[in-house]
Coordinates of N, CA and C and ligand atoms in Angstrom, one line a residue:
M984 N 0.9 -1.2 0.0 CA 0.0 0.0 0.0 C 0.9 1.2 0.0
G985 N 1.0 1.9 -1.1 CA 1.8 3.1 -1.2 C 1.0 4.3 -0.8
M986 N 1.6 5.2 -0.1 CA 0.8 6.4 0.3 C 1.6 7.6 -0.1
K987 N 0.8 8.7 -0.3 CA 1.5 10.0 -0.5 C 1.0 11.0 0.4
V988 N 1.7 12.1 0.6 CA 1.2 13.2 1.4 C 0.2 14.0 0.5
D989 N -1.0 14.0 1.0 CA -2.1 14.8 0.3 C -2.0 16.2 0.7
H990 N -1.8 16.5 2.0 CA -1.7 17.9 2.4 C -1.1 18.0 3.8
I991 N -0.6 19.2 4.1 CA -0.1 19.5 5.5 C -1.0 20.6 6.0
G992 N -1.6 20.4 7.2 CA -2.5 21.4 7.8 C -1.7 22.3 8.7
V993 N -1.8 23.6 8.5 CA -1.1 24.6 9.4 C -2.1 25.4 10.1
A994 N -2.1 25.5 11.4 CA -3.1 26.3 12.1 C -2.6 27.7 12.2
V995 N -3.5 28.7 11.9 CA -3.1 30.1 11.9 C -4.2 30.9 12.6
P996 N -3.8 31.9 13.4 CA -4.8 32.7 14.1 C -5.5 33.7 13.1
D997 N -4.9 34.0 12.0 CA -5.4 35.0 11.1 C -5.1 34.6 9.7
L998 N -6.2 34.2 9.0 CA -6.0 33.6 7.6 C -5.4 34.7 6.7
E999 N -6.0 35.9 6.7 CA -5.5 36.9 5.8 C -4.0 37.2 6.0
G1000 N -3.6 37.3 7.3 CA -2.2 37.6 7.6 C -1.3 36.4 7.1
A1001 N -1.8 35.2 7.3 CA -1.1 34.0 6.8 C -0.9 34.0 5.3
L1002 N -2.0 34.5 4.6 CA -2.0 34.5 3.1 C -1.0 35.6 2.7
D1003 N -0.8 36.6 3.4 CA 0.2 37.6 3.1 C 1.6 37.0 2.9
V1004 N 1.9 35.9 3.7 CA 3.2 35.2 3.6 C 3.1 34.1 2.6
W1005 N 2.2 33.1 2.8 CA 2.1 31.9 2.0 C 1.8 32.1 0.6
R1006 N 0.8 33.1 0.3 CA 0.4 33.4 -1.0 C 1.3 34.4 -1.7
D1007 N 1.5 35.5 -0.9 CA 2.1 36.7 -1.5 C 3.6 36.6 -1.5
V1008 N 4.2 36.1 -0.5 CA 5.7 36.0 -0.4 C 6.2 34.8 -1.1
L1009 N 5.6 33.6 -0.7 CA 6.0 32.3 -1.3 C 5.4 32.1 -2.7
A1010 N 4.5 32.9 -3.1 CA 3.9 32.8 -4.4 C 3.2 31.5 -4.6
L1011 N 2.6 30.9 -3.6 CA 1.8 29.6 -3.8 C 0.4 30.0 -4.2
E1012 N -0.1 29.2 -5.1 CA -1.4 29.6 -5.7 C -2.6 29.1 -4.8
V1013 N -3.5 30.0 -4.5 CA -4.7 29.6 -3.7 C -5.7 28.9 -4.6
E1014 N -5.9 27.6 -4.3 CA -6.9 26.8 -5.1 C -8.3 27.0 -4.6
D1015 N -8.5 27.3 -3.3 CA -9.8 27.3 -2.8 C -9.8 27.8 -1.4
I1016 N -10.8 28.5 -1.0 CA -11.0 28.9 0.4 C -12.4 28.5 0.8
E1017 N -12.6 27.7 1.8 CA -13.9 27.3 2.2 C -14.0 27.1 3.7
V1018 N -15.2 27.2 4.2 CA -15.5 26.9 5.6 C -15.9 25.5 5.7
V1019 N -15.3 24.7 6.7 CA -15.7 23.3 6.9 C -16.4 23.3 8.3
P1020 N -17.7 23.4 8.3 CA -18.5 23.5 9.5 C -18.2 22.4 10.5
D1021 N -18.0 21.2 10.0 CA -17.8 20.0 10.8 C -16.6 20.2 11.7
Q1022 N -15.5 20.8 11.2 CA -14.3 21.0 12.0 C -14.2 22.4 12.5
K1023 N -15.2 23.3 12.2 CA -15.1 24.7 12.7 C -13.9 25.4 12.3
V1024 N -13.5 25.3 11.0 CA -12.4 26.0 10.4 C -12.7 26.6 9.1
K1025 N -12.0 27.7 8.8 CA -11.9 28.2 7.4 C -10.6 27.8 6.9
V1026 N -10.6 27.1 5.7 CA -9.5 26.5 5.1 C -9.1 27.2 3.8
A1027 N -7.8 27.6 3.7 CA -7.3 28.0 2.4 C -6.3 26.9 1.9
K1028 N -6.6 26.4 0.7 CA -5.7 25.4 0.1 C -4.8 26.0 -0.9
L1029 N -3.5 25.8 -0.6 CA -2.4 26.4 -1.5 C -1.7 25.2 -2.2
R1030 N -1.6 25.3 -3.5 CA -1.0 24.2 -4.3 C 0.5 24.3 -4.1
A1031 N 1.2 23.2 -3.8 CA 2.6 23.1 -3.7 C 3.1 21.9 -4.4
G1032 N 3.1 22.0 -5.7 CA 3.5 20.8 -6.5 C 2.4 19.8 -6.4
E1033 N 2.8 18.5 -6.1 CA 1.8 17.4 -6.0 C 1.1 17.5 -4.7
S1034 N 1.6 18.3 -3.8 CA 0.9 18.4 -2.5 C 0.2 19.7 -2.3
V1035 N -0.4 19.9 -1.1 CA -1.1 21.1 -0.8 C -0.8 21.5 0.6
I1036 N -0.7 22.8 0.9 CA -0.6 23.3 2.2 C -2.0 23.8 2.5
E1037 N -2.6 23.4 3.7 CA -3.9 23.9 4.1 C -3.7 24.8 5.3
L1038 N -4.1 26.1 5.1 CA -4.0 27.0 6.2 C -5.4 27.0 6.9
L1039 N -5.4 26.7 8.2 CA -6.6 26.5 9.0 C -6.8 27.6 10.0
E1040 N -7.8 28.4 9.8 CA -8.2 29.4 10.8 C -9.5 28.9 11.5
P1041 N -9.5 28.8 12.8 CA -10.7 28.4 13.5 C -11.8 29.4 13.4
T1042 N -13.0 28.9 13.2 CA -14.2 29.8 13.2 C -14.8 29.9 14.6
E1043 N -14.3 29.1 15.6 CA -14.7 29.2 17.0 C -13.5 28.8 17.8
E1044 N -13.3 29.5 18.9 CA -12.2 29.2 19.8 C -12.4 27.8 20.4
D1045 N -13.6 27.4 20.7 CA -13.9 26.1 21.2 C -14.0 25.1 20.1
S1046 N -12.9 24.7 19.5 CA -12.8 23.8 18.4 C -11.5 23.1 18.4
P1047 N -11.3 22.0 17.7 CA -9.9 21.4 17.8 C -8.8 22.3 17.4
V1048 N -9.0 23.1 16.3 CA -7.9 23.9 15.8 C -7.8 25.2 16.8
G1049 N -8.9 25.6 17.3 CA -8.9 26.8 18.2 C -8.2 26.4 19.5
R1050 N -8.4 25.2 20.0 CA -7.7 24.8 21.2 C -6.2 24.6 20.9
F1051 N -5.9 24.0 19.7 CA -4.5 23.8 19.3 C -3.8 25.2 19.3
L1052 N -4.4 26.2 18.7 CA -3.8 27.5 18.6 C -3.6 28.1 20.0
A1053 N -4.6 28.0 20.9 CA -4.5 28.5 22.2 C -3.3 27.9 23.0
R1054 N -3.1 26.6 22.7 CA -2.0 25.8 23.3 C -0.6 26.1 22.8
S1055 N -0.6 26.2 21.4 CA 0.7 26.3 20.8 C 1.1 27.6 20.1
G1056 N 0.1 28.5 19.9 CA 0.3 29.7 19.2 C 0.3 29.5 17.7
G1057 N 0.1 28.3 17.2 CA 0.0 28.0 15.8 C 1.2 27.2 15.3
G1058 N 1.1 26.7 14.1 CA 2.1 25.8 13.5 C 1.5 24.6 12.8
I1059 N 2.3 23.7 12.5 CA 1.8 22.5 11.8 C 0.9 21.7 12.8
H1060 N -0.3 21.5 12.2 CA -1.4 20.9 13.0 C -1.6 19.4 12.7
H1061 N -1.5 19.1 11.4 CA -1.6 17.7 11.0 C -1.0 17.4 9.7
I1062 N -0.7 16.2 9.4 CA -0.2 15.7 8.1 C -1.3 14.8 7.6
C1063 N -1.6 14.9 6.3 CA -2.6 14.0 5.7 C -2.0 13.1 4.6
L1064 N -2.2 11.9 4.8 CA -1.8 10.9 3.9 C -3.0 10.3 3.1
E1065 N -2.8 10.1 1.8 CA -3.8 9.5 1.0 C -3.7 8.0 0.9
V1066 N -4.8 7.3 1.2 CA -4.8 5.9 1.2 C -5.8 5.4 0.1
E1067 N -5.7 4.2 -0.4 CA -6.6 3.7 -1.4 C -7.9 3.4 -0.9
D1068 N -8.0 2.8 0.3 CA -9.3 2.4 0.8 C -9.3 2.8 2.3
L1069 N -10.1 3.8 2.6 CA -10.1 4.3 3.9 C -10.5 3.4 5.0
E1070 N -11.6 2.7 4.8 CA -12.1 1.7 5.8 C -11.1 0.6 6.1
A1071 N -10.5 0.1 5.0 CA -9.5 -0.9 5.1 C -8.3 -0.4 5.9
A1072 N -7.9 0.8 5.6 CA -6.7 1.4 6.3 C -7.0 1.6 7.8
L1073 N -8.2 2.1 8.1 CA -8.6 2.3 9.5 C -8.6 1.0 10.3
E1074 N -9.1 -0.1 9.6 CA -9.2 -1.4 10.3 C -7.8 -1.9 10.5
A1075 N -6.9 -1.8 9.5 CA -5.6 -2.3 9.6 C -4.8 -1.6 10.6
F1076 N -4.9 -0.3 10.7 CA -4.1 0.5 11.6 C -4.6 0.3 13.0
A1077 N -5.9 0.2 13.2 CA -6.4 -0.1 14.6 C -6.0 -1.5 15.0
A1078 N -6.0 -2.4 14.1 CA -5.5 -3.8 14.5 C -4.1 -3.8 14.9
K1079 N -3.3 -2.9 14.3 CA -1.9 -2.8 14.7 C -1.6 -1.9 15.8
G1080 N -2.6 -1.4 16.5 CA -2.4 -0.7 17.8 C -2.5 0.8 17.7
L1081 N -2.8 1.4 16.5 CA -3.0 2.8 16.5 C -4.3 3.2 17.1
R1082 N -4.3 4.3 17.8 CA -5.5 4.8 18.4 C -6.2 5.8 17.4
L1083 N -7.4 5.5 17.1 CA -8.1 6.3 16.1 C -9.0 7.4 16.8
V1084 N -9.0 8.6 16.1 CA -10.0 9.6 16.6 C -11.3 9.2 15.9
D1085 N -11.3 8.8 14.7 CA -12.5 8.5 13.9 C -12.5 7.0 13.6
E1086 N -13.4 6.2 14.1 CA -13.5 4.8 13.8 C -14.1 4.6 12.4
K1087 N -14.9 5.6 11.9 CA -15.5 5.6 10.6 C -15.1 6.9 9.9
P1088 N -15.1 6.8 8.5 CA -14.8 8.0 7.8 C -15.8 9.1 8.0
R1089 N -15.4 10.3 7.9 CA -16.4 11.4 7.9 C -16.0 12.4 6.7
I1090 N -16.8 13.4 6.6 CA -16.6 14.3 5.4 C -15.8 15.5 5.8
G1091 N -14.7 15.7 5.1 CA -13.8 16.8 5.3 C -13.9 17.9 4.2
A1092 N -12.9 18.7 4.2 CA -12.8 19.8 3.2 C -12.9 19.2 1.8
G1093 N -13.6 19.9 0.9 CA -13.8 19.5 -0.5 C -14.7 18.3 -0.6
G1094 N -15.4 17.9 0.5 CA -16.4 16.8 0.4 C -15.7 15.4 0.4
H1095 N -14.3 15.4 0.7 CA -13.6 14.2 0.7 C -13.8 13.4 2.0
R1096 N -13.8 12.1 1.8 CA -13.9 11.2 3.0 C -12.6 11.2 3.7
I1097 N -12.6 11.5 5.0 CA -11.4 11.5 5.8 C -11.6 10.9 7.2
A1098 N -10.5 10.6 7.9 CA -10.5 10.1 9.3 C -9.2 10.5 9.9
F1099 N -9.2 10.8 11.2 CA -8.0 11.1 12.0 C -7.5 10.0 12.8
V1100 N -6.2 9.9 12.9 CA -5.5 9.0 13.8 C -5.0 9.8 15.0
H1101 N -5.1 9.4 16.2 CA -4.8 10.1 17.4 C -3.2 10.3 17.5
P1102 N -2.8 11.5 17.9 CA -1.3 11.7 18.0 C -0.7 10.9 19.1
K1103 N -1.5 10.4 20.0 CA -0.9 9.6 21.1 C 0.0 8.4 20.6
T1104 N -0.5 7.7 19.6 CA 0.2 6.6 19.1 C 1.0 6.9 17.8
M1105 N 1.1 8.2 17.5 CA 1.8 8.6 16.3 C 3.0 9.6 16.7
G1106 N 3.5 9.4 17.9 CA 4.7 10.2 18.2 C 4.4 11.7 18.3
G1107 N 3.1 12.0 18.6 CA 2.7 13.4 18.8 C 2.2 14.1 17.5
V1108 N 2.1 13.3 16.4 CA 1.7 13.9 15.1 C 0.2 13.5 14.9
L1109 N -0.6 14.5 14.7 CA -2.0 14.2 14.3 C -2.0 13.8 12.9
L1110 N -2.5 12.6 12.6 CA -2.5 12.1 11.2 C -3.9 12.1 10.6
E1111 N -4.1 12.7 9.5 CA -5.3 12.6 8.8 C -5.2 11.6 7.6
L1112 N -6.2 10.8 7.4 CA -6.2 9.9 6.2 C -7.3 10.3 5.3
T1113 N -7.0 10.4 4.0 CA -8.0 10.7 3.0 C -7.9 9.6 1.9
E1114 N -9.1 9.4 1.3 CA -9.1 8.4 0.3 C -8.8 8.9 -1.1
A1115 N -8.0 8.2 -1.9 CA -7.7 8.6 -3.2 C -9.0 8.5 -4.1
P1116 N -9.2 9.6 -4.9 CA -10.3 9.5 -5.8 C -10.2 8.3 -6.8
R1117 N -11.4 7.6 -7.0 CA -11.3 6.4 -7.8 C -11.7 6.7 -9.2
Ligands
CO2217 CO1 -6.5 18.2 6.6

C-alpha cells in the first residue's frame, strides 16, 4: 500500500495575515477557500506541486484547531496521507495498535472522506487519512 502526502495542515490565528506570507511572499497559488463547519475551520488550500498546504483558521475558539492555537500559538497541526481504501486502512491501523480519533470516515474539506488517527500513538503527530479518488 503506497501512500503519498495529500496535504499538510497549518493552524493560523489570522488567515489573511497568513496569506500575506504563504500566497504573496512564497507565491503559492490559492486553489480554494472554504469553511468546513464539521471541523469549525476556514481552510485556504495552496498548491505546492503534488501536495497542498492547508491554512486552517478556527471559526470558533472552542474547536480542535482553536484549542491547538491557544495551546501552541500556531504551527503544523496535522499531516494528511492519501490511502486507497479508507475503511481498510482504519481497520488495519487499529488492528496494529494505532488509536483512532474516527472509527469511521467522515466528510472533510472538499467533500472528501477523511478520518483522523490520534497523536498519542503517532509520536505526537495528528495524522489525517483521506481516500484517493477512484
Ligand atoms: Co486536513
